[in-house]
CSV table of C-alpha atoms in Angstrom, one decimal:
chain,number,residue,atom,x,y,z
A,1,MET,CA,79.7,-33.1,-9.1
A,2,ASN,CA,80.1,-34.0,-12.8
A,3,TRP,CA,78.0,-30.9,-13.7
A,4,ILE,CA,80.3,-28.7,-11.5
A,5,HIS,CA,83.4,-30.2,-13.1
A,6,ASN,CA,82.0,-29.7,-16.7
A,7,HIS,CA,81.1,-26.1,-16.0
A,8,LYS,CA,84.0,-25.2,-13.8
A,9,ARG,CA,85.2,-22.3,-15.9
A,10,ALA,CA,81.7,-20.7,-16.1
A,11,LEU,CA,81.2,-21.1,-12.4
A,12,LEU,CA,84.6,-19.5,-11.7
A,13,HIS,CA,83.6,-16.7,-14.0
A,14,ILE,CA,80.4,-15.7,-12.2
A,15,ASN,CA,82.2,-16.2,-8.9
A,16,LEU,CA,84.7,-13.6,-10.1
A,17,ALA,CA,81.9,-11.3,-11.3
A,18,PHE,CA,80.6,-11.4,-7.8
A,19,ILE,CA,84.0,-10.2,-6.6
A,20,GLY,CA,84.0,-7.5,-9.2
A,21,GLY,CA,80.7,-6.1,-8.1
A,22,LEU,CA,81.7,-6.2,-4.4
A,23,THR,CA,85.0,-4.5,-4.8
A,24,GLY,CA,83.5,-2.0,-7.2
A,25,VAL,CA,80.8,-0.8,-4.8
A,26,TYR,CA,83.4,-0.8,-2.0
A,27,ALA,CA,85.5,1.7,-4.0
A,28,ILE,CA,82.5,3.9,-4.6
A,29,LEU,CA,81.0,3.8,-1.1
A,30,VAL,CA,84.2,4.0,1.0
A,31,ARG,CA,86.8,5.6,-1.3
A,32,GLY,CA,85.3,8.9,-2.3
A,33,GLY,CA,82.9,7.7,-5.1
A,34,ASN,CA,85.7,6.5,-7.3
A,35,PHE,CA,85.1,3.4,-9.4
A,36,GLY,CA,88.1,1.1,-9.1
A,37,ALA,CA,87.4,-1.2,-12.0
A,38,ALA,CA,87.7,0.8,-15.3
A,39,GLN,CA,89.7,3.7,-16.6
A,40,THR,CA,87.1,5.7,-18.5
A,41,MET,CA,85.8,7.7,-15.5
A,42,ASN,CA,89.3,8.0,-14.1
A,43,LEU,CA,90.6,9.5,-17.4
A,44,ILE,CA,87.7,11.9,-17.6
A,45,GLU,CA,88.3,13.0,-14.0
A,46,MET,CA,92.0,13.4,-14.7
A,47,ILE,CA,91.4,15.7,-17.7
A,48,LEU,CA,88.9,17.7,-15.5
A,49,ASN,CA,91.5,17.9,-12.7
A,50,PHE,CA,94.1,19.3,-15.1
A,51,ALA,CA,91.6,21.8,-16.5
A,52,GLU,CA,90.8,23.0,-13.0
A,53,MET,CA,94.4,23.0,-12.0
A,54,ASN,CA,93.8,20.4,-9.3
A,55,LEU,CA,97.2,19.0,-9.9
A,56,THR,CA,97.4,16.7,-6.8
A,57,ASP,CA,94.4,14.6,-8.0
A,58,ALA,CA,95.3,14.9,-11.6
A,59,PHE,CA,98.8,13.4,-11.1
A,60,LEU,CA,97.3,10.8,-8.7
A,61,ARG,CA,94.9,9.7,-11.5
A,62,LEU,CA,97.7,9.7,-13.9
A,63,ALA,CA,99.6,7.4,-11.5
A,64,ILE,CA,96.5,5.1,-11.3
A,65,PHE,CA,96.4,5.0,-15.1
A,66,ILE,CA,100.0,3.9,-15.3
A,67,LEU,CA,99.6,1.5,-12.4
A,68,TYR,CA,96.6,-0.1,-14.1
A,69,GLY,CA,98.5,-0.6,-17.3
A,70,LEU,CA,101.5,-2.1,-15.5
A,71,ALA,CA,99.2,-4.5,-13.6
A,72,ILE,CA,97.8,-5.7,-16.9
A,73,ILE,CA,101.2,-6.1,-18.4
A,74,ALA,CA,102.4,-8.1,-15.3
A,75,ALA,CA,99.3,-10.3,-15.5
A,76,PHE,CA,100.0,-10.9,-19.2
A,77,LEU,CA,103.7,-11.7,-18.8
A,78,ILE,CA,103.0,-14.0,-15.8
A,79,GLY,CA,100.3,-15.7,-17.8
A,80,GLU,CA,102.7,-16.3,-20.7
A,81,ARG,CA,105.5,-17.6,-18.5
A,82,PHE,CA,103.4,-19.5,-15.9
A,83,SER,CA,100.3,-20.4,-17.9
A,84,SER,CA,99.5,-23.6,-15.9
A,85,VAL,CA,99.4,-21.7,-12.6
A,86,LYS,CA,98.3,-18.2,-13.6
A,87,SER,CA,94.9,-18.6,-12.0
A,88,TYR,CA,96.5,-19.5,-8.6
A,89,ILE,CA,98.9,-16.5,-8.8
A,90,ALA,CA,96.0,-14.2,-9.7
A,91,LEU,CA,93.9,-15.3,-6.7
A,92,VAL,CA,96.9,-14.9,-4.4
A,93,ILE,CA,97.5,-11.4,-5.7
A,94,GLU,CA,93.8,-10.6,-5.3
A,95,THR,CA,93.8,-11.9,-1.7
A,96,VAL,CA,96.8,-9.7,-0.8
A,97,CYS,CA,95.2,-6.6,-2.5
A,98,VAL,CA,91.9,-7.2,-0.6
A,99,TRP,CA,93.8,-7.4,2.7
A,100,ILE,CA,95.8,-4.3,2.0
A,101,ALA,CA,92.7,-2.3,0.9
A,102,GLY,CA,91.0,-3.2,4.2
A,103,ILE,CA,93.7,-1.9,6.5
A,104,ILE,CA,94.2,1.5,4.7
A,105,PRO,CA,92.5,4.1,7.0
A,106,LEU,CA,90.0,6.6,5.8
A,107,SER,CA,92.4,9.4,6.5
A,108,VAL,CA,94.5,8.4,3.5
A,109,HIS,CA,93.7,10.1,0.2
A,110,PRO,CA,90.9,8.0,-1.5
A,111,LEU,CA,92.8,7.7,-4.7
A,112,ILE,CA,95.9,6.4,-3.0
A,113,ALA,CA,93.8,4.0,-0.9
A,114,LEU,CA,92.4,2.6,-4.1
A,115,PHE,CA,95.8,1.5,-5.5
A,116,PRO,CA,95.3,-2.1,-4.4
A,117,VAL,CA,91.8,-2.2,-5.8
A,118,PHE,CA,93.0,-1.0,-9.2
A,119,ILE,CA,95.7,-3.6,-9.2
A,120,LEU,CA,93.2,-6.3,-8.2
A,121,ASN,CA,90.8,-5.4,-11.0
A,122,ALA,CA,93.4,-5.0,-13.6
A,123,TYR,CA,94.9,-8.3,-12.8
A,124,GLN,CA,91.5,-10.1,-12.6
A,125,TRP,CA,90.4,-8.5,-15.9
A,126,GLN,CA,93.6,-9.7,-17.7
A,127,THR,CA,93.6,-13.2,-16.2
A,128,PHE,CA,89.9,-14.2,-16.3
A,129,THR,CA,88.2,-13.0,-19.4
A,130,THR,CA,87.3,-16.0,-21.6
A,131,PRO,CA,84.8,-18.3,-19.9
A,132,GLU,CA,83.8,-21.1,-22.3
A,133,CYS,CA,85.5,-19.2,-25.2
A,134,TYR,CA,83.5,-15.9,-24.7
A,135,ASN,CA,85.2,-12.6,-23.9
A,136,SER,CA,83.4,-11.3,-20.8
A,137,SER,CA,84.7,-8.9,-18.1
A,138,THR,CA,84.1,-9.7,-14.5
A,139,ILE,CA,84.7,-6.1,-13.3
A,140,PHE,CA,82.2,-4.0,-15.2
A,141,SER,CA,79.0,-4.5,-17.0
A,142,THR,CA,78.6,-2.4,-20.2
A,143,ASN,CA,79.8,-5.0,-22.7
A,144,ASN,CA,78.2,-7.9,-20.7
A,145,TYR,CA,74.8,-6.1,-21.0
A,146,LYS,CA,75.3,-5.6,-24.7
A,147,GLN,CA,76.2,-9.2,-25.3
A,148,THR,CA,73.3,-10.4,-23.2
A,149,VAL,CA,70.8,-8.4,-25.2
A,150,LEU,CA,72.3,-9.5,-28.5
A,151,ALA,CA,72.5,-13.1,-27.6
A,152,TRP,CA,68.9,-13.4,-26.4
A,153,MET,CA,67.8,-11.5,-29.6
A,154,ARG,CA,69.7,-13.9,-31.8
A,155,TYR,CA,68.4,-16.9,-30.0
A,156,HIS,CA,64.8,-15.9,-30.4
A,157,MET,CA,65.4,-15.1,-34.1
A,158,THR,CA,67.3,-18.3,-34.9
A,159,HIS,CA,66.7,-20.7,-32.0
A,160,ASP,CA,70.4,-21.5,-32.1
A,161,GLN,CA,71.3,-23.3,-28.9
A,162,SER,CA,74.8,-21.8,-28.9
A,163,GLN,CA,73.2,-18.4,-28.7
A,164,LYS,CA,71.1,-19.5,-25.8
A,165,LYS,CA,74.2,-20.8,-24.0
A,166,ARG,CA,75.9,-17.5,-24.7
A,167,ALA,CA,72.9,-15.5,-23.4
A,168,TRP,CA,72.8,-17.5,-20.2
A,169,LEU,CA,76.5,-17.0,-19.5
A,170,PHE,CA,76.3,-13.2,-20.0
A,171,THR,CA,73.1,-13.0,-18.0
A,172,GLY,CA,74.6,-15.0,-15.2
A,173,THR,CA,77.6,-12.7,-15.2
A,174,LEU,CA,75.4,-9.6,-14.9
A,175,ILE,CA,73.3,-11.2,-12.1
A,176,PHE,CA,76.3,-12.2,-10.0
A,177,PHE,CA,78.1,-8.9,-10.6
A,178,HIS,CA,75.1,-7.1,-9.1
A,179,LEU,CA,74.6,-9.6,-6.3
A,180,GLY,CA,78.2,-8.7,-5.4
A,181,ILE,CA,77.2,-5.0,-5.4
A,182,LEU,CA,74.4,-5.8,-3.0
A,183,ALA,CA,76.6,-7.9,-0.8
A,184,GLY,CA,79.2,-5.1,-0.8
A,185,TYR,CA,76.7,-2.6,0.2
A,186,PHE,CA,75.7,-4.5,3.4
A,187,ALA,CA,79.4,-5.4,4.1
A,188,VAL,CA,80.4,-1.8,4.0
A,189,LYS,CA,77.3,-0.8,6.0
A,190,HIS,CA,78.2,-3.1,8.8
A,191,ALA,CA,82.0,-3.2,8.6
A,192,GLY,CA,83.1,0.1,7.1
A,193,ILE,CA,86.5,0.0,5.5
A,194,HIS,CA,86.9,-3.6,6.5
A,195,GLY,CA,83.8,-4.5,4.5
A,196,ILE,CA,86.1,-5.4,1.6
A,197,TRP,CA,87.3,-8.4,3.6
A,198,PHE,CA,84.0,-10.1,2.9
A,199,THR,CA,85.6,-10.7,-0.5
A,200,PHE,CA,87.7,-13.4,1.2
A,201,VAL,CA,84.5,-15.6,1.0
A,202,PRO,CA,84.1,-15.6,-2.8
A,203,LEU,CA,87.9,-15.8,-3.1
A,204,ILE,CA,87.8,-19.1,-1.2
A,205,THR,CA,85.1,-20.5,-3.4
A,206,ALA,CA,87.1,-19.3,-6.5
A,207,THR,CA,90.1,-21.1,-5.2
A,208,CYS,CA,88.0,-24.3,-4.7
A,209,LEU,CA,87.0,-24.0,-8.4
A,210,VAL,CA,90.6,-23.6,-9.5
A,211,LEU,CA,92.5,-26.0,-7.3
A,212,PRO,CA,91.1,-29.4,-8.3
A,213,ILE,CA,92.4,-28.9,-11.9
A,214,GLY,CA,95.1,-26.7,-13.4
A,215,GLU,CA,94.6,-23.9,-15.9
A,216,ALA,CA,95.6,-26.1,-18.8
A,217,GLU,CA,92.9,-28.7,-17.9
A,218,ILE,CA,90.3,-25.9,-17.5
A,219,LEU,CA,91.1,-24.7,-21.0
A,220,GLU,CA,90.9,-28.2,-22.4
A,221,ALA,CA,87.5,-28.6,-20.7
A,222,ASP,CA,86.3,-25.4,-22.4
A,223,VAL,CA,87.3,-26.7,-25.8
A,224,GLY,CA,85.4,-29.8,-25.3
A,225,ILE,CA,82.2,-28.1,-24.2
């Protein structure tokens, strides 16, 4: 139990990476191949939609771009105003978004159906990004992969234990993100649009990791690691 307490922030982080993978593959498999986590592909598709005069999708993607930004701003402001409970608020918002995403029928335009997933991911990205003083996203993998490779390389060059610790954190994030993808695949295969509700399980474990101590205490534990 002491080990869990001392590594609570890192465990919460990989737990959230699992959620990121699960909701990401849900968006791709159920909602028209759209990735609900990052804006790069969304902006590329928006420009292509405008170029092809597909104005409906173009303006929907513009709306998603704006919504994503507003969710990040909201998460930042809530974090500034209610820093001691921002983790609790974020998990409540994520739970609501997961529930809404699972009741939107397939007949709804996939971009509109993804609104709650975009809010979830934007809010999670802003709220949970610094496990043990490292900047690591729980909703996509590109930078995590880069940091994993560099940390292992630096460790083998210098045998610096801090680099080993960093390498394991980013490696764990990648592993759990892709385990979430695998879980999401089977959840969607067996439950369709309701497959995203499987996310309630890691949301419960995330809540268990947050509830025993407040956000301020978690941050203090990180400083002492």
